Amino acid sequence: MRIRKADSADILESLSIAKELKKWFTEDALKKMKKDFKKNLIVGFDEKVVGFLNYEINDGFVRILWIGMDRNYRRKGIGGELIDELEKI
């Protein structure tokens, strides 16, 4: 597993993960997500993106905008590791 800052290709994979999570990501949310994706962390195994965390920093405060995990990788503590990495930033 590797956590890193996202590049433009990763954003498309992150949106693909979000589309599969219809319970939390509506069509309106997906549109907003596309605009919000400026500062992102992704988690991957080999070359596959399995999760993302989108955030912003204003006046020294961090706000998580979007977070999502591929269904096959949920409940494994990976979301917590994304948040731990954000705390380091």
N, CA and C of each residue as an Amber inpcrd file, in Angstrom:
protein
   267
   0.8500000  -1.1860000   0.0000000   0.0000000   0.0000000   0.0000000
   0.8810000   1.2300000   0.0000000   0.4880000   2.2190000  -0.7690000
   1.2480000   3.4650000  -0.8490000   0.2830000   4.6510000  -0.8440000
   0.5420000   5.6240000   0.0300000  -0.2490000   6.8580000   0.0610000
   0.6230000   7.9600000  -0.5190000   0.0440000   8.7430000  -1.4480000
   0.7920000   9.8200000  -2.0870000  -0.1740000  10.9010000  -2.5420000
   0.4070000  12.0300000  -2.9400000  -0.4160000  13.0950000  -3.5100000
  -0.8960000  12.6500000  -4.8870000  -2.1060000  13.0320000  -5.2210000
  -2.7230000  12.6050000  -6.4700000  -2.2390000  13.4420000  -7.6470000
  -2.2090000  12.8280000  -8.8140000  -1.9740000  13.5620000 -10.0540000
  -3.2850000  13.5760000 -10.8450000  -3.2830000  14.1880000 -12.0190000
  -4.5360000  14.3530000 -12.7700000  -5.1720000  13.0170000 -13.1500000
  -4.3940000  12.0040000 -13.4570000  -4.9540000  10.6920000 -13.7920000
  -5.6420000  10.0650000 -12.5850000  -5.0960000  10.2880000 -11.4080000
  -5.6750000   9.7290000 -10.1900000  -7.0550000  10.3110000  -9.9000000
  -7.2790000  11.5340000 -10.3100000  -8.5640000  12.1780000 -10.0610000
  -9.6760000  11.4220000 -10.7760000  -9.4210000  11.0040000 -12.0120000
 -10.4240000  10.2360000 -12.7540000 -10.7140000   8.9070000 -12.0580000
  -9.6880000   8.2530000 -11.5500000  -9.8920000   6.9930000 -10.8300000
 -10.6520000   7.2340000  -9.5270000 -10.3620000   8.3500000  -8.8530000
 -11.0710000   8.6930000  -7.6180000 -12.5560000   8.9200000  -7.9010000
 -12.8520000   9.6180000  -8.9900000 -14.2520000   9.8490000  -9.3600000
 -14.9460000   8.5320000  -9.6960000 -14.2260000   7.6210000 -10.3050000
 -14.7860000   6.3110000 -10.6230000 -15.1550000   5.5550000  -9.3450000
 -14.2970000   5.6270000  -8.3350000 -14.6020000   5.0010000  -7.0440000
 -15.8520000   5.6470000  -6.4460000 -15.9140000   6.9680000  -6.4690000
 -17.0580000   7.6870000  -5.8940000 -18.3620000   7.3160000  -6.6010000
 -18.3200000   7.1450000  -7.9150000 -19.5320000   6.7780000  -8.6700000
 -20.0960000   5.4450000  -8.2060000 -19.2450000   4.5510000  -7.7580000
 -19.6860000   3.2480000  -7.2800000 -20.3040000   3.3180000  -5.8730000
 -20.0820000   4.4170000  -5.1840000 -20.5780000   4.5900000  -3.8120000
 -21.8090000   5.4910000  -3.8160000 -22.8240000   5.0800000  -4.5380000
 -24.0240000   5.8950000  -4.7750000 -24.7360000   6.3210000  -3.4900000
 -24.5910000   5.5420000  -2.4330000 -25.2410000   5.8810000  -1.1630000
 -24.7120000   7.2150000  -0.6210000 -23.4480000   7.5190000  -0.8910000
 -22.8210000   8.7270000  -0.3510000 -22.5330000   9.7990000  -1.4020000
 -22.4190000   9.4130000  -2.6570000 -22.0420000  10.3640000  -3.7000000
 -23.1470000  10.4490000  -4.7550000 -23.9560000  11.5020000  -4.6650000
 -25.0170000  11.7420000  -5.6400000 -24.4020000  12.3420000  -6.9020000
 -25.2130000  12.4880000  -7.9440000 -24.7350000  13.1240000  -9.1810000
 -24.2670000  14.5500000  -8.9080000 -25.0050000  15.2800000  -8.0800000
 -24.6060000  16.6510000  -7.7260000 -23.2750000  16.6520000  -6.9760000
 -23.1110000  15.6820000  -6.0830000 -21.8520000  15.5860000  -5.3330000
 -20.6840000  15.3120000  -6.2720000 -20.8890000  14.4500000  -7.2530000
 -19.8180000  14.1340000  -8.2010000 -19.4150000  15.3700000  -9.0080000
 -20.3860000  16.1740000  -9.3930000 -20.0760000  17.4130000 -10.1250000
 -19.2540000  18.3570000  -9.2520000 -19.6650000  18.4840000  -8.0010000
 -18.9400000  19.3600000  -7.0770000 -17.5420000  18.8140000  -6.8090000
 -17.4350000  17.5080000  -6.6990000 -16.1530000  16.8710000  -6.4470000
 -15.1310000  17.2180000  -7.5270000 -15.5780000  17.2120000  -8.7710000
 -14.6740000  17.5300000  -9.8850000 -14.0570000  18.9140000  -9.7020000
 -14.8470000  19.8510000  -9.2010000 -14.3610000  21.2160000  -8.9870000
 -13.4510000  21.3040000  -7.7630000 -13.7430000  20.5030000  -6.7570000
 -13.0100000  20.5680000  -5.4890000 -11.6490000  19.8850000  -5.5330000
 -11.4300000  19.0070000  -6.4910000 -10.2090000  18.2110000  -6.4960000
  -8.9960000  19.0580000  -6.8530000  -8.3930000  19.6380000  -5.8260000
  -7.1660000  20.4140000  -5.9980000  -6.0610000  19.8250000  -5.1400000
  -6.3720000  19.5410000  -3.8820000  -5.4050000  18.9280000  -2.9720000
  -5.9630000  17.5600000  -2.5930000  -5.2490000  16.5320000  -3.0060000
  -5.7560000  15.1890000  -2.8110000  -4.6560000  14.2280000  -2.4150000
  -5.0330000  13.2710000  -1.6170000  -4.1780000  12.1330000  -1.3330000
  -4.8910000  10.9130000  -1.8960000  -4.1360000   9.9880000  -2.4130000
  -4.7330000   8.7460000  -2.8590000  -3.9630000   7.5980000  -2.2290000
  -4.6270000   6.4750000  -2.1340000  -3.9730000   5.2700000  -1.6560000
  -4.0780000   4.2390000  -2.7630000  -2.9790000   3.5650000  -3.0130000
  -2.9770000   2.5800000  -4.0730000  -2.2250000   1.3230000  -3.7110000
  -2.5730000   0.2710000  -4.3990000  -1.8500000  -0.9890000  -4.3310000
  -1.3310000  -1.2280000  -5.7350000  -0.0340000  -1.3490000  -5.8550000
   0.6220000  -1.3950000  -7.1640000   0.2270000  -0.1260000  -7.9070000
  -0.4130000  -0.2380000  -9.0450000  -0.8110000   0.9540000  -9.8060000
  -2.2930000   1.2760000  -9.6540000  -3.0270000   0.4880000  -8.8930000
  -4.4720000   0.6630000  -8.7550000  -4.8110000   1.6030000  -7.6040000
  -5.5840000   2.6430000  -7.9090000  -6.0770000   3.5630000  -6.8820000
  -7.2680000   2.9000000  -6.2040000  -7.2200000   2.8200000  -4.8740000
  -8.3110000   2.1740000  -4.1420000  -9.0080000   3.1250000  -3.1670000
  -8.4730000   4.3270000  -2.9910000  -9.1040000   5.2790000  -2.0970000
  -8.5650000   6.6800000  -2.3070000  -9.3030000   7.6670000  -1.8160000
  -8.9080000   9.0620000  -1.9800000  -9.3620000   9.8910000  -0.7960000
  -8.6910000  11.0050000  -0.6110000  -9.0560000  11.9860000   0.3970000
  -8.7750000  13.3580000  -0.2080000  -9.8020000  14.1720000  -0.3100000
  -9.6940000  15.5210000  -0.8640000  -9.8310000  16.5050000   0.2880000
  -8.9540000  17.5110000   0.3160000  -8.9460000  18.4350000   1.4500000
  -8.5890000  19.8420000   0.9970000  -8.8060000  20.7890000   1.9050000
  -8.3620000  22.1560000   1.6900000  -7.7810000  22.6830000   2.9940000
  -6.8940000  23.6500000   2.8650000  -6.2990000  24.2900000   4.0350000
  -6.5470000  25.7850000   3.9240000  -7.1880000  26.3540000   4.9450000
  -7.4640000  27.7860000   4.9940000  -7.0830000  28.3120000   6.3660000
  -6.2400000  29.3220000   6.3870000  -5.8270000  29.9650000   7.6450000
  -5.3240000  28.9490000   8.6720000  -4.6030000  27.9460000   8.1940000
  -4.0340000  26.9520000   9.0950000  -4.9770000  25.8420000   9.5230000
  -6.2120000  25.8830000   9.0410000  -7.1870000  24.8500000   9.3720000
  -7.3820000  23.9250000   8.1760000  -7.4460000  22.6420000   8.4500000
  -7.6410000  21.6380000   7.4040000  -9.0910000  21.1850000   7.4340000
  -9.6710000  21.0850000   6.2460000 -11.0440000  20.5880000   6.1370000
 -11.0640000  19.4610000   5.1100000 -11.5750000  18.3120000   5.5140000
 -11.7390000  17.1920000   4.5960000 -13.0140000  17.4360000   3.7970000
 -12.8720000  17.4670000   2.4730000 -14.0200000  17.7000000   1.6070000
 -14.6630000  16.3850000   1.1650000 -13.8400000  15.4540000   0.7160000
 -14.3350000  14.1780000   0.2030000 -13.3740000  13.0640000   0.5990000
 -13.9290000  11.9390000   0.9590000 -13.1160000  10.7570000   1.2430000
 -13.9120000   9.5420000   0.7830000 -13.2270000   8.6130000   0.1520000
 -13.9090000   7.4200000  -0.3390000 -12.9330000   6.2710000  -0.5050000
 -13.4760000   5.0740000  -0.4320000 -12.6590000   3.8680000  -0.5270000
 -13.3950000   2.8450000  -1.3860000 -12.6640000   2.2030000  -2.2740000
 -13.2030000   1.0960000  -3.0580000 -13.8400000   0.0970000  -2.0970000
 -15.0080000  -0.4160000  -2.4420000 -15.7420000  -1.3280000  -1.5510000
 -14.8970000  -2.5190000  -1.0970000 -14.0190000  -2.9990000  -1.9400000
 -13.2030000  -4.1700000  -1.6110000 -12.1000000  -3.8730000  -0.5940000
 -11.8720000  -2.5980000  -0.3040000 -10.7890000  -2.2140000   0.6070000
 -11.3000000  -1.5160000   1.8580000 -12.6080000  -1.4670000   2.0390000
 -13.1770000  -0.8210000   3.2220000 -13.0060000  -1.7000000   4.4430000
 -13.0440000  -1.0630000   5.6190000 -12.9570000  -1.7520000   6.9130000
 -11.5980000  -2.4100000   7.1420000 -10.5520000  -1.8040000   6.5640000
  -9.2000000  -2.3340000   6.7260000  -8.2560000  -1.3070000   7.3540000
  -8.8190000  -0.1670000   7.8030000  -8.0030000   0.8520000   8.4470000
  -7.3160000   1.8050000   7.4860000  -7.5990000   1.6870000   6.1990000
  -6.9170000   2.5070000   5.2030000  -7.3640000   3.9630000   5.2850000
  -8.6470000   4.1890000   5.5490000  -9.1400000   5.5600000   5.7110000
  -8.4350000   6.2690000   6.8520000  -8.2190000   5.5650000   7.9310000
  -7.4790000   6.1240000   9.0640000  -6.0470000   6.4710000   8.6880000
  -5.4480000   5.6400000   7.8560000  -4.0810000   5.9190000   7.4100000
  -4.0360000   7.1510000   6.5100000  -5.0760000   7.3500000   5.6980000
  -5.1610000   8.5740000   4.8930000  -5.2290000   9.8010000   5.8020000
  -6.0320000   9.7240000   6.8290000  -6.1500000  10.8550000   7.7740000
  -4.8400000  11.0790000   8.5130000  -4.1680000  10.0010000   8.9020000
  -2.8460000  10.1350000   9.5460000  -1.8700000  10.8620000   8.6200000
  -1.9070000  10.5240000   7.3440000  -1.0000000  11.1760000   6.3790000
  -1.3620000  12.6540000   6.2330000  -2.6450000  12.9630000   6.2330000
  -3.0820000  14.3630000   6.1510000  -2.5970000  15.1400000   7.3620000
  -2.6220000  14.5250000   8.5380000  -2.1310000  15.2050000   9.7500000
  -0.6490000  15.5720000   9.6040000   0.1210000  14.7620000   8.9240000
   1.5390000  15.0550000   8.7130000   1.7320000  16.2770000   7.8210000
   0.8240000  16.4510000   6.8760000   0.8990000  17.6010000   5.9520000
   0.6390000  18.8800000   6.7170000
